[in-house]
Amino acid sequence: MKKPFLITLIAIPLLFAAAARAQVPADRADLLKKMDARAQHFADVSHQIWEFAEVGYKEVRSSELLKSELRAAGFQIQEKVADIPTAFFASWGQGKPVIGILGEFDALPGLSQEAIPQQKARVAGAPGHGCGHNLFGSASDFAAISVKEYLAEKKIPGTIRFYGTPAEEGGGGKIYMARAGVFNDCDIVLTWHPADANRANVGSNLANITAKFRFYGKPAHAAASPDKGRSALDAVMLMGNAVEFMREHVPQETRIHYIITNGGASPNTVPDFAEIYCYARYPSMPVLDGIWARIVKCAQAGALATETRMEMELINSAYNVLPNGVLATMFDHNLRLLGGVHYTPEEQAFAEALSKTLQPGDGLKLGSQEKIQEISHDVSYASSDVGDVSWIVPTAEMNTATWVPGTAAHSWQSAATSGMSIGQKGMTLAAKVLAMTALDLFTDPKQVQAAKADFDKRRAGNEYKSRVPADQKPPLNYRDKP
Ligand SMILES: [Zn+2]
């Protein structure tokens, strides 16, 4: 009696393993094998972009590199879209469906970091890839090219498109691309973001409006003739105070933050110019519109009280993300099919050393990168210009573990891991999940229809309307000091 029982114990896991493998059809297994063979090449692409570390709207070399890969693979490239030198899209194929994949590639100021588990800048004070957008753009490029080859080989109709979207970090590249209509003929948009875990998302985030408020006063000697001056800095401080009082009287989930980007040139001259850069966020755009109108009143009040002139330049206005349940389920399925991220002994040692520098908390622990988390329903308190795209086209985002579990975005730890093999492994997983999901959509039109039905239901008749005025140019120099 015991022997057959033991055989059963051994046989059941083997059967399960065989069943799990059997879920990847043979031709897809072939695609994955080809992607494995090319993974190092795209890891190198991501590493070059990590080294370029170009900030928003200045990603000239990064976007050129991604374009050159797509061009070599036979994609048609539309350059400089929406009057942005580094924005582009690349298409291959014909007709419907049009499946788009988003790629980002901008770095963050001040986050230069070596690919080591201790904090050390490559170039002191220089930008770095603390949000892993070097991996983001490269994985999406990799996925689009892999999908193209599969479609060509199997003669499957449809169009695969890669969107090169600059300046996600505050510059809102996608909102200007959305205003230019580049997403309008797309049926589905797939995207991802580097993270410390593998998961599909059906949650959302906060809508965001940001602007620079500039005040113009009159200069005068601050001691000898202060009565002749009108202080632009006073206007900034009054605006800031008014916003602080307002903070008590806004809905609980509101976030308002600002910095003074210019407070005058010298204490002994009444400042004739000052600038404040302000963000406001809320989970719904129509509610945020009302909050924002009150912030503008605070700015007007500062100008009125100080007899200065105020100008507002809108920088960004991202919608909250409209999730898609159908696409999230497809992402989750493919993540589970492919499994998590497994470290080599060297990577494990790197991850352990880096873990010691992380804040101990109740976040994910080392080892969890091997697992696929449950589909997330969380509302993140951050914002992204993917939001605007998601109100135009059914859109879904997933994450892979490119960072050591417990790592936060915009940290030196995320910049470090984004420049070495741990990040690159997560990136290859992302490319595979994107490619598999895109192919599921190309080969099963019912899924495209289901995703559209979910989109219509969630949108509930609310049409997308860009918050950017029609005559406003993209803020190509928003990272420059005033
Ligand atoms: Zn990011």
Coordinates of C-alpha atoms in Angstrom, one line a residue, residues 55-329:
V55 CA 16.2 64.1 -18.1
G56 CA 12.7 64.9 -19.5
Y57 CA 12.5 66.2 -23.0
K58 CA 16.3 66.0 -23.3
E59 CA 16.4 62.2 -24.0
V60 CA 18.0 62.6 -27.4
R61 CA 20.4 59.7 -27.3
S62 CA 18.0 57.4 -25.4
S63 CA 15.2 57.9 -27.9
E64 CA 17.6 57.6 -30.9
L65 CA 18.8 54.2 -29.6
L66 CA 15.3 52.8 -29.1
K67 CA 14.3 54.2 -32.6
S68 CA 17.4 52.5 -34.2
E69 CA 16.3 49.1 -32.9
L70 CA 12.8 49.5 -34.2
R71 CA 14.0 50.9 -37.5
A72 CA 16.3 47.9 -38.0
A73 CA 13.4 45.6 -37.3
G74 CA 11.3 47.2 -40.1
F75 CA 9.1 49.6 -38.2
Q76 CA 7.9 52.8 -39.8
I77 CA 8.9 55.7 -37.5
Q78 CA 6.9 58.9 -37.0
E79 CA 9.4 61.3 -35.4
K80 CA 9.0 64.5 -33.3
V81 CA 5.3 64.0 -32.7
A82 CA 3.4 66.7 -30.8
D83 CA 6.2 69.2 -31.4
I84 CA 8.5 67.2 -29.0
P85 CA 11.9 66.4 -30.4
T86 CA 12.2 63.1 -28.4
A87 CA 8.6 61.9 -28.8
F88 CA 7.9 59.3 -31.5
F89 CA 5.9 56.3 -32.4
A90 CA 6.9 53.3 -34.5
S91 CA 4.4 51.0 -36.3
W92 CA 4.5 47.7 -38.1
G93 CA 1.8 45.8 -39.9
Q94 CA -1.6 46.8 -41.4
G95 CA -5.1 47.3 -40.3
K96 CA -6.9 46.3 -37.1
P97 CA -6.4 45.7 -34.3
V98 CA -3.8 48.4 -33.4
I99 CA -2.1 47.3 -30.2
G100 CA 0.2 50.0 -28.7
I101 CA 3.0 49.5 -26.1
L102 CA 4.2 52.4 -24.1
G103 CA 7.9 53.1 -23.5
E104 CA 9.5 55.8 -21.2
F105 CA 13.2 56.7 -21.0
D106 CA 13.7 59.8 -18.9
A107 CA 16.0 60.0 -15.9
L108 CA 15.6 61.9 -12.6
P109 CA 17.7 64.9 -11.5
G110 CA 20.2 64.2 -8.8
L111 CA 19.9 60.4 -8.7
S112 CA 23.2 59.4 -10.3
Q113 CA 24.2 56.1 -8.8
E114 CA 26.8 53.3 -9.5
A115 CA 25.4 49.8 -10.0
I116 CA 26.5 48.8 -6.5
P117 CA 24.7 48.1 -3.2
Q118 CA 26.0 51.2 -1.5
Q119 CA 25.1 54.8 -2.2
K120 CA 27.7 56.3 -4.5
A121 CA 27.0 58.7 -7.4
R122 CA 28.6 57.9 -10.8
V123 CA 28.7 61.7 -11.3
A124 CA 28.0 63.8 -8.3
G125 CA 24.7 65.8 -8.7
A126 CA 24.0 64.3 -12.1
P127 CA 20.7 62.7 -13.2
G128 CA 20.1 58.9 -12.7
H129 CA 17.5 56.3 -13.5
G130 CA 15.9 56.1 -10.1
C131 CA 12.5 55.2 -11.7
G132 CA 14.0 52.5 -13.9
H133 CA 12.8 54.1 -17.1
N134 CA 15.9 52.8 -18.9
L135 CA 14.4 49.3 -18.4
F136 CA 10.9 50.5 -19.1
G137 CA 11.7 51.8 -22.6
S138 CA 14.0 48.9 -23.5
A139 CA 11.6 46.1 -22.4
S140 CA 8.7 47.7 -24.4
D141 CA 11.0 48.1 -27.4
F142 CA 12.0 44.4 -27.0
A143 CA 8.4 43.3 -26.8
A144 CA 7.2 45.3 -29.8
I145 CA 10.0 43.9 -32.0
S146 CA 9.3 40.3 -30.8
V147 CA 5.6 40.7 -31.5
K148 CA 6.4 42.0 -35.0
E149 CA 8.5 39.0 -35.8
Y150 CA 5.8 36.6 -34.6
L151 CA 3.0 38.4 -36.6
A152 CA 5.2 38.4 -39.7
E153 CA 6.1 34.8 -39.4
K154 CA 2.5 33.6 -38.8
K155 CA 1.0 36.2 -41.2
I156 CA -1.4 37.5 -38.5
P157 CA -3.1 40.7 -39.5
G158 CA -3.0 43.9 -37.4
T159 CA -0.7 46.7 -36.4
I160 CA 1.9 46.7 -33.5
R161 CA 3.0 50.1 -32.4
F162 CA 5.6 51.3 -29.9
Y163 CA 5.1 54.7 -28.4
G164 CA 8.3 56.5 -27.3
T165 CA 6.9 58.8 -24.6
P166 CA 9.3 61.4 -23.1
A167 CA 9.3 63.3 -19.8
E168 CA 7.0 61.1 -17.7
E169 CA 8.7 62.6 -14.6
G170 CA 6.8 65.8 -14.4
G171 CA 6.9 66.9 -18.0
G172 CA 3.8 65.1 -19.1
G173 CA 5.0 63.9 -22.6
K174 CA 1.9 61.7 -23.0
I175 CA -0.6 64.5 -22.4
Y176 CA 0.9 66.4 -25.3
M177 CA 1.0 63.3 -27.4
A178 CA -2.6 62.6 -26.4
R179 CA -3.6 66.2 -27.4
A180 CA -2.0 65.6 -30.8
G181 CA -4.3 62.6 -31.2
V182 CA -1.6 59.9 -31.6
F183 CA -3.5 57.4 -29.5
N184 CA -6.9 57.9 -31.2
D185 CA -6.7 55.0 -33.7
C186 CA -5.3 52.6 -31.1
D187 CA -7.5 49.7 -29.9
I188 CA -5.5 48.7 -26.8
V189 CA -2.5 50.1 -25.0
L190 CA -0.3 47.9 -22.9
T191 CA 2.3 49.2 -20.5
W192 CA 4.4 48.2 -17.4
H193 CA 6.5 49.9 -14.8
P194 CA 9.6 48.7 -13.0
A195 CA 8.9 47.8 -9.4
D196 CA 9.9 45.5 -6.5
A197 CA 7.2 42.9 -7.2
N198 CA 5.5 41.0 -10.1
R199 CA 1.8 41.9 -10.4
A200 CA -1.0 43.0 -12.6
N201 CA -2.9 46.1 -11.6
V202 CA -6.6 47.0 -11.6
G203 CA -6.1 49.9 -9.2
S204 CA -5.7 53.5 -9.9
N205 CA -3.7 56.6 -8.8
L206 CA -4.2 60.3 -8.4
A207 CA -5.0 62.8 -11.1
N208 CA -2.5 65.6 -11.0
I209 CA -2.3 69.2 -12.1
T210 CA 1.0 71.1 -11.9
A211 CA 2.1 74.6 -12.9
K212 CA 4.8 77.2 -12.4
F213 CA 3.4 80.5 -11.0
R214 CA 5.7 83.4 -11.8
F215 CA 5.4 86.8 -10.1
Y216 CA 6.8 90.0 -11.5
G217 CA 7.4 93.0 -9.1
K218 CA 9.6 96.1 -9.1
P219 CA 13.2 96.1 -7.9
A220 CA 14.5 98.7 -5.4
H221 CA 17.2 99.0 -2.8
A222 CA 15.8 96.9 0.0
A223 CA 17.0 99.3 2.8
A224 CA 17.4 102.7 1.1
S225 CA 14.1 102.8 -0.9
P226 CA 11.9 99.8 0.0
D227 CA 8.8 101.9 -0.7
K228 CA 9.7 102.0 -4.4
G229 CA 9.8 98.2 -4.6
R230 CA 7.1 95.6 -5.0
S231 CA 8.3 92.1 -3.9
A232 CA 7.6 89.1 -6.1
L233 CA 8.9 86.9 -3.2
D234 CA 6.2 88.4 -0.9
A235 CA 3.6 87.3 -3.5
V236 CA 5.1 83.8 -3.5
M237 CA 5.0 83.6 0.3
L238 CA 1.4 84.9 0.4
M239 CA 0.4 82.3 -2.2
G240 CA 2.1 79.6 -0.1
N241 CA 0.3 80.8 3.1
A242 CA -3.0 80.9 1.4
V243 CA -2.5 77.3 0.1
E244 CA -1.5 76.2 3.6
F245 CA -4.8 77.6 5.0
M246 CA -6.7 76.0 2.1
R247 CA -5.2 72.6 3.0
E248 CA -7.6 72.3 6.0
H249 CA -10.6 72.7 3.7
V250 CA -10.0 70.2 0.9
P251 CA -11.1 66.6 0.7
Q252 CA -9.0 64.1 2.7
E253 CA -7.3 62.4 -0.2
T254 CA -5.9 65.7 -1.7
R255 CA -2.2 66.2 -2.0
I256 CA -0.7 69.6 -2.5
H257 CA 3.1 70.2 -2.7
Y258 CA 5.3 73.0 -3.9
I259 CA 8.8 74.3 -4.1
I260 CA 10.1 77.9 -4.5
T261 CA 12.2 77.6 -7.7
N262 CA 13.3 81.3 -7.6
G263 CA 13.1 83.5 -4.5
G264 CA 15.0 86.5 -5.8
A265 CA 18.7 87.3 -6.5
S266 CA 19.9 89.2 -3.4
P267 CA 18.5 90.1 0.0
N268 CA 19.4 93.8 -0.4
T269 CA 17.3 94.2 -3.6
V270 CA 13.5 93.9 -3.5
P271 CA 13.0 90.7 -5.7
D272 CA 11.3 91.7 -8.9
F273 CA 10.9 88.0 -10.0
A274 CA 10.0 84.9 -8.0
E275 CA 8.6 81.6 -9.0
I276 CA 6.7 78.8 -7.2
Y277 CA 6.2 75.3 -8.8
C278 CA 3.1 73.7 -7.4
Y279 CA 1.4 70.3 -7.7
A280 CA -2.1 69.3 -6.7
R281 CA -3.5 65.7 -6.8
Y282 CA -6.8 64.0 -6.2
P283 CA -8.3 60.6 -7.2
S284 CA -10.8 62.2 -9.7
M285 CA -10.1 64.9 -12.3
P286 CA -13.4 66.8 -12.0
V287 CA -12.9 67.2 -8.2
L288 CA -9.3 68.2 -8.8
D289 CA -10.4 70.9 -11.3
G290 CA -12.2 72.6 -8.4
I291 CA -9.3 72.3 -6.0
W292 CA -7.0 73.7 -8.7
A293 CA -9.2 76.7 -9.4
R294 CA -8.9 77.6 -5.6
I295 CA -5.1 77.3 -5.8
V296 CA -5.1 79.7 -8.8
K297 CA -7.1 82.1 -6.6
C298 CA -4.4 81.8 -3.9
A299 CA -1.9 82.9 -6.5
Q300 CA -4.1 85.8 -7.7
A301 CA -4.5 86.9 -4.0
G302 CA -0.7 87.0 -3.6
A303 CA -0.3 89.2 -6.7
L304 CA -3.2 91.4 -5.6
A305 CA -1.9 92.0 -2.2
T306 CA 1.6 92.8 -3.3
E307 CA 0.9 94.8 -6.5
T308 CA 2.8 92.3 -8.6
R309 CA 1.8 90.6 -11.8
M310 CA 1.2 86.8 -11.9
E311 CA 1.6 84.4 -14.8
M312 CA 0.8 80.7 -14.7
E313 CA 2.4 78.1 -16.9
L314 CA 0.6 74.8 -16.8
I315 CA 3.3 72.0 -16.9
N316 CA 1.4 68.8 -16.5
S317 CA -2.2 67.6 -16.0
A318 CA -2.3 63.8 -15.8
Y319 CA -5.6 62.0 -15.3
N320 CA -6.0 59.3 -12.7
V321 CA -5.5 55.9 -14.4
L322 CA -8.7 54.2 -15.6
P323 CA -7.9 50.5 -15.0
N324 CA -9.1 47.6 -17.2
G325 CA -10.2 44.4 -15.6
V326 CA -10.0 42.3 -18.8
L327 CA -6.5 43.4 -19.6
A328 CA -5.3 43.0 -16.0
T329 CA -6.6 39.4 -15.9

